[in-house]
Coordinates of C-alpha atoms in Angstrom, one line a residue:
X1 CA -17.2 -10.6 -5.0
X2 CA -16.2 -14.3 -4.7
X3 CA -14.3 -14.0 -7.9
X4 CA -12.5 -10.9 -6.6
X5 CA -11.5 -12.6 -3.3
X6 CA -10.3 -15.8 -5.1
X7 CA -8.2 -13.8 -7.5
X8 CA -6.7 -11.8 -4.6
X9 CA -5.8 -15.0 -2.7
X10 CA -4.1 -16.4 -5.8
X11 CA -2.1 -13.2 -6.3
X12 CA -1.0 -13.3 -2.7
X13 CA 0.0 -16.9 -2.9
X14 CA 2.1 -16.2 -6.0
X15 CA 3.5 -12.8 -5.0
X16 CA 4.6 -13.3 -1.4
X17 CA 7.1 -16.2 -2.1
X18 CA 8.6 -14.4 -5.0
X19 CA 8.9 -11.2 -3.0
X20 CA 10.7 -13.1 -0.2
X21 CA 13.0 -14.9 -2.6
X22 CA 14.0 -11.8 -4.4
X23 CA 16.9 -12.0 -6.8
X24 CA 16.4 -13.5 -10.3
X25 CA 12.9 -14.9 -9.4
X26 CA 11.5 -11.5 -8.4
X27 CA 13.2 -9.8 -11.3
X28 CA 11.6 -12.2 -13.8
X29 CA 8.2 -11.7 -12.1
X30 CA 8.5 -7.9 -12.3
X31 CA 9.6 -8.0 -15.9
X32 CA 6.5 -10.0 -16.7
X33 CA 4.4 -7.5 -14.7
X34 CA 5.9 -4.5 -16.6
X35 CA 5.4 -6.3 -19.9
X36 CA 1.7 -6.7 -19.0
X37 CA 1.5 -3.1 -18.0
X38 CA 3.0 -1.8 -21.3
X39 CA 0.8 -4.2 -23.2
X40 CA -2.3 -2.7 -21.5
X41 CA -1.2 0.9 -22.3
X42 CA -0.7 -0.2 -25.9
X43 CA -4.1 -2.0 -26.1
X44 CA -6.0 0.8 -24.6
X45 CA -4.5 3.2 -27.2
X46 CA -5.4 0.7 -29.9
X47 CA -9.1 1.2 -29.2
X48 CA -8.6 4.2 -31.5
X49 CA -5.9 3.0 -33.9
X50 CA -3.5 0.0 -34.3
X51 CA 0.2 0.2 -33.9
X52 CA 2.5 -1.5 -36.4
X53 CA 3.4 -5.0 -35.1
X54 CA 7.2 -4.5 -35.3
X55 CA 6.9 -1.3 -33.2
X56 CA 5.1 -3.2 -30.5
X57 CA 7.6 -6.1 -30.6
X58 CA 10.5 -3.6 -30.2
X59 CA 8.8 -2.0 -27.3
X60 CA 8.6 -5.3 -25.4
X61 CA 12.2 -6.2 -26.3
X62 CA 13.5 -2.8 -25.1
X63 CA 11.6 -3.2 -21.8
X64 CA 13.0 -6.7 -21.2
X65 CA 16.6 -5.5 -22.0
X66 CA 16.3 -2.6 -19.6
X67 CA 15.1 -4.8 -16.8
X68 CA 18.0 -7.2 -17.4
X69 CA 20.5 -4.4 -17.1
X70 CA 19.3 -3.4 -13.6
X71 CA 18.1 -6.6 -12.1
X72 CA 20.8 -6.6 -9.4
X73 CA 20.9 -2.8 -8.9
X74 CA 20.6 -1.5 -5.3
X75 CA 21.4 2.2 -6.0
X76 CA 18.6 4.7 -6.4
X77 CA 19.8 6.2 -9.6
X78 CA 18.5 5.9 -13.1
X79 CA 21.5 5.4 -15.4
X80 CA 20.8 6.2 -19.0
X81 CA 22.7 4.3 -21.7
X82 CA 22.8 7.0 -24.4
X83 CA 23.5 4.6 -27.2
X84 CA 20.6 2.4 -26.3
X85 CA 18.3 5.4 -25.7
X86 CA 19.3 7.0 -29.0
X87 CA 18.6 3.8 -30.8
X88 CA 15.2 3.6 -29.1
X89 CA 14.3 7.1 -30.2
X90 CA 15.3 6.3 -33.8
X91 CA 13.2 3.1 -33.7
X92 CA 10.1 4.9 -32.5
X93 CA 10.3 8.2 -34.4
X94 CA 11.7 7.3 -37.9
X95 CA 8.7 5.1 -38.9
X96 CA 6.6 8.2 -39.1
X97 CA 8.3 8.8 -42.4
X98 CA 6.6 5.8 -43.9
X99 CA 3.1 7.1 -43.3
X100 CA 2.7 7.5 -47.1
X101 CA 3.3 3.8 -47.5
X102 CA 0.0 3.0 -45.7
X103 CA 1.8 2.8 -42.3
X104 CA -0.8 4.5 -40.0
X105 CA 1.7 5.8 -37.5
X106 CA 2.5 9.4 -36.6
X107 CA 4.4 11.5 -34.1
X108 CA 1.6 11.3 -31.6
X109 CA 1.9 7.5 -31.6
X110 CA 5.6 7.7 -31.3
X111 CA 5.5 10.1 -28.3
X112 CA 2.8 8.0 -26.7
X113 CA 4.9 4.9 -26.9
X114 CA 8.1 6.7 -25.7
X115 CA 6.3 8.2 -22.8
X116 CA 4.5 5.0 -21.8
X117 CA 7.8 3.0 -22.0
X118 CA 9.7 5.5 -19.8
X119 CA 6.8 5.6 -17.3
X120 CA 6.4 1.9 -17.0
X121 CA 10.2 1.2 -17.1
X122 CA 11.0 3.7 -14.3
X123 CA 8.1 2.7 -12.1
X124 CA 8.5 -1.0 -12.1
X125 CA 12.3 -1.0 -12.1
X126 CA 12.0 1.1 -9.0
X127 CA 10.0 -1.7 -7.3
X128 CA 12.8 -4.1 -8.2
X129 CA 15.5 -1.7 -6.9
X130 CA 13.7 -1.1 -3.7
X131 CA 13.4 -4.8 -3.1
X132 CA 17.1 -5.3 -3.8
X133 CA 17.9 -2.4 -1.4
X134 CA 15.8 -3.6 1.5
X135 CA 12.8 -5.9 1.6
X136 CA 11.2 -4.1 4.5
X137 CA 11.0 -0.8 2.5
X138 CA 9.0 -2.5 -0.2
X139 CA 6.7 -4.2 2.4
X140 CA 6.2 -0.7 3.9
X141 CA 5.1 0.7 0.5
X142 CA 2.9 -2.4 -0.2
X143 CA 1.2 -2.0 3.1
X144 CA 0.4 1.7 2.3
X145 CA -1.2 0.8 -1.0
X146 CA -3.0 -2.4 -0.1
X147 CA -4.4 -1.2 3.3
X148 CA -5.3 2.2 1.8
X149 CA -7.1 0.7 -1.2
X150 CA -8.8 -2.0 0.9
X151 CA -10.2 0.3 3.5
X152 CA -11.1 3.0 1.0
X153 CA -13.3 0.4 -0.7
X154 CA -14.8 -0.9 2.6
X155 CA -15.4 2.6 4.1
X156 CA -16.8 4.0 0.8
X157 CA -19.1 1.0 0.4
X158 CA -20.7 1.2 3.8
X159 CA -20.6 4.9 4.8
X160 CA -19.6 6.7 1.7
X161 CA -22.0 9.5 0.6
X162 CA -20.1 12.4 -0.9
X163 CA -18.6 11.7 -4.3
X164 CA -14.8 12.3 -4.6
X165 CA -14.4 12.7 -8.4
X166 CA -17.7 11.7 -10.1
X167 CA -16.5 12.6 -13.6
X168 CA -13.4 10.4 -13.2
X169 CA -14.4 7.6 -10.9
X170 CA -18.1 7.6 -9.8
X171 CA -17.7 5.0 -7.1
X172 CA -15.0 6.8 -5.1
X173 CA -16.2 8.8 -2.1
X174 CA -14.6 11.4 0.2
X175 CA -15.4 9.1 3.2
X176 CA -13.6 6.2 1.5
X177 CA -10.6 8.4 0.8
X178 CA -10.3 9.5 4.4
X179 CA -10.9 6.0 5.8
X180 CA -8.4 4.4 3.5
X181 CA -5.7 7.0 4.2
X182 CA -6.1 6.9 7.9
X183 CA -5.9 3.1 8.1
X184 CA -3.1 2.8 5.6
X185 CA -1.1 5.4 7.5
X186 CA -1.7 3.7 10.8
X187 CA -0.7 0.2 9.7
X188 CA 2.3 1.2 7.5
X189 CA 3.6 3.7 10.1
X190 CA 3.5 1.0 12.8
X191 CA 5.3 -1.5 10.5
X192 CA 8.0 1.1 9.6
X193 CA 8.6 2.1 13.2
X194 CA 8.8 -1.5 14.5
X195 CA 10.6 -3.2 11.6
X196 CA 12.8 -0.5 9.9
X197 CA 13.7 2.5 12.2
X198 CA 12.4 3.2 15.6
X199 CA 14.7 6.3 16.0
X200 CA 12.8 8.3 13.4
X201 CA 10.6 11.2 14.6
X202 CA 7.1 9.6 14.8
X203 CA 5.5 12.9 13.7
X204 CA 7.6 13.1 10.5
X205 CA 7.0 9.4 9.8
X206 CA 3.2 9.8 10.2
X207 CA 3.1 12.8 7.9
X208 CA 5.3 11.2 5.2
X209 CA 3.3 8.0 5.3
X210 CA 0.0 9.9 5.1
X211 CA 1.5 11.8 2.1
X212 CA 2.4 8.5 0.3
X213 CA -1.0 7.1 1.0
X214 CA -2.7 10.2 -0.5
X215 CA -0.4 10.0 -3.5
X216 CA -1.4 6.4 -4.0
X217 CA -5.1 7.4 -4.1
X218 CA -4.3 10.2 -6.6
X219 CA -2.5 7.7 -8.7
X220 CA -5.6 5.6 -8.7
X221 CA -7.6 8.6 -10.0
X222 CA -5.0 9.3 -12.7
X223 CA -5.3 5.8 -14.1
X224 CA -9.1 6.0 -13.8
X225 CA -8.9 9.2 -15.9
X226 CA -6.9 7.4 -18.6
X227 CA -9.6 4.7 -18.7
X228 CA -12.3 7.4 -18.9
X229 CA -10.4 9.0 -21.8
X230 CA -10.5 5.8 -23.8
X231 CA -13.9 4.8 -22.5
X232 CA -13.0 1.5 -21.0
X233 CA -13.9 0.0 -17.6
X234 CA -10.7 -1.9 -17.0
X235 CA -7.2 -1.9 -18.6
X236 CA -7.7 -5.6 -19.3
X237 CA -9.5 -8.7 -17.9
X238 CA -6.2 -10.5 -16.9
X239 CA -7.2 -10.7 -13.2
X240 CA -10.8 -11.8 -12.8
X241 CA -12.7 -9.4 -10.6
X242 CA -9.9 -6.9 -10.5
X243 CA -9.2 -6.0 -14.1
X244 CA -5.7 -5.7 -15.4
X245 CA -2.1 -5.2 -14.2
X246 CA -2.6 -1.4 -14.1
X247 CA -5.9 -1.7 -12.3
X248 CA -4.0 -3.4 -9.4
X249 CA -0.7 -1.6 -9.5
X250 CA -1.9 1.9 -10.2
X251 CA -1.5 3.1 -6.6
X252 CA 1.8 1.4 -6.1
X253 CA 3.3 3.0 -9.2
X254 CA 2.7 6.5 -7.8
X255 CA 3.7 5.5 -4.3
X256 CA 7.1 4.2 -5.3
X257 CA 7.7 7.3 -7.4
X258 CA 6.8 9.6 -4.5
X259 CA 8.8 7.5 -2.1
X260 CA 12.0 8.1 -4.0
X261 CA 11.4 11.8 -3.8
X262 CA 10.9 11.8 0.0
X263 CA 13.2 8.9 0.9
X264 CA 15.9 11.2 2.3
X265 CA 13.6 12.3 4.9
X266 CA 13.0 8.8 6.3

């Protein structure tokens, strides 16, 4: 527990100044985070088979390039450069032709990398775009995920009895889910109403925040299911007491994706 708390404090000390600074500093930070996330998805797949080194290097380079292209973007639209995308598809798919030359790489590997890259790129670039658009919006989403996760853990630990999804995440409980969502909704709704828009219908705001909080918890379960598929406890041991990047950002990834869908309503 001490290791977990110390790691959390270090993350807060590093993250908050970069979040407030924004601009190139936050962009570089989010690029590093997204690189760590795609690295973890690659490594967890490599528990079953290794990817060719040049494929992995090109994956990282493409992610860096895509982040550079949008680091100042403030518009919620995902613009596709068809030339860059077509080149990426060629790079990932054509190597399956060399399987006979002892290159253990097939179409399943290519589609896994393409899907992982799109998933991570869209998710973490959205965090960057939301920060560029309005800092308070990102704080609102962070409050949803952090408060929900924290109180889900506390509530589940002390009063949790009924298992939520024992085959996916044995430690999660129904009581923890309810406690986390209620507290996350309360804190984040209060912040939004005070700091962003006090003219919004409070009923709509509460329901939308509750929805985002629930989606965050579902995202946590999705990533737990991925770990269960590959029979690992954590995506990595990068953050002592917490696991890896995806162990910490799993809820936020799904919250930002859902937020873009419902943003027009708030």
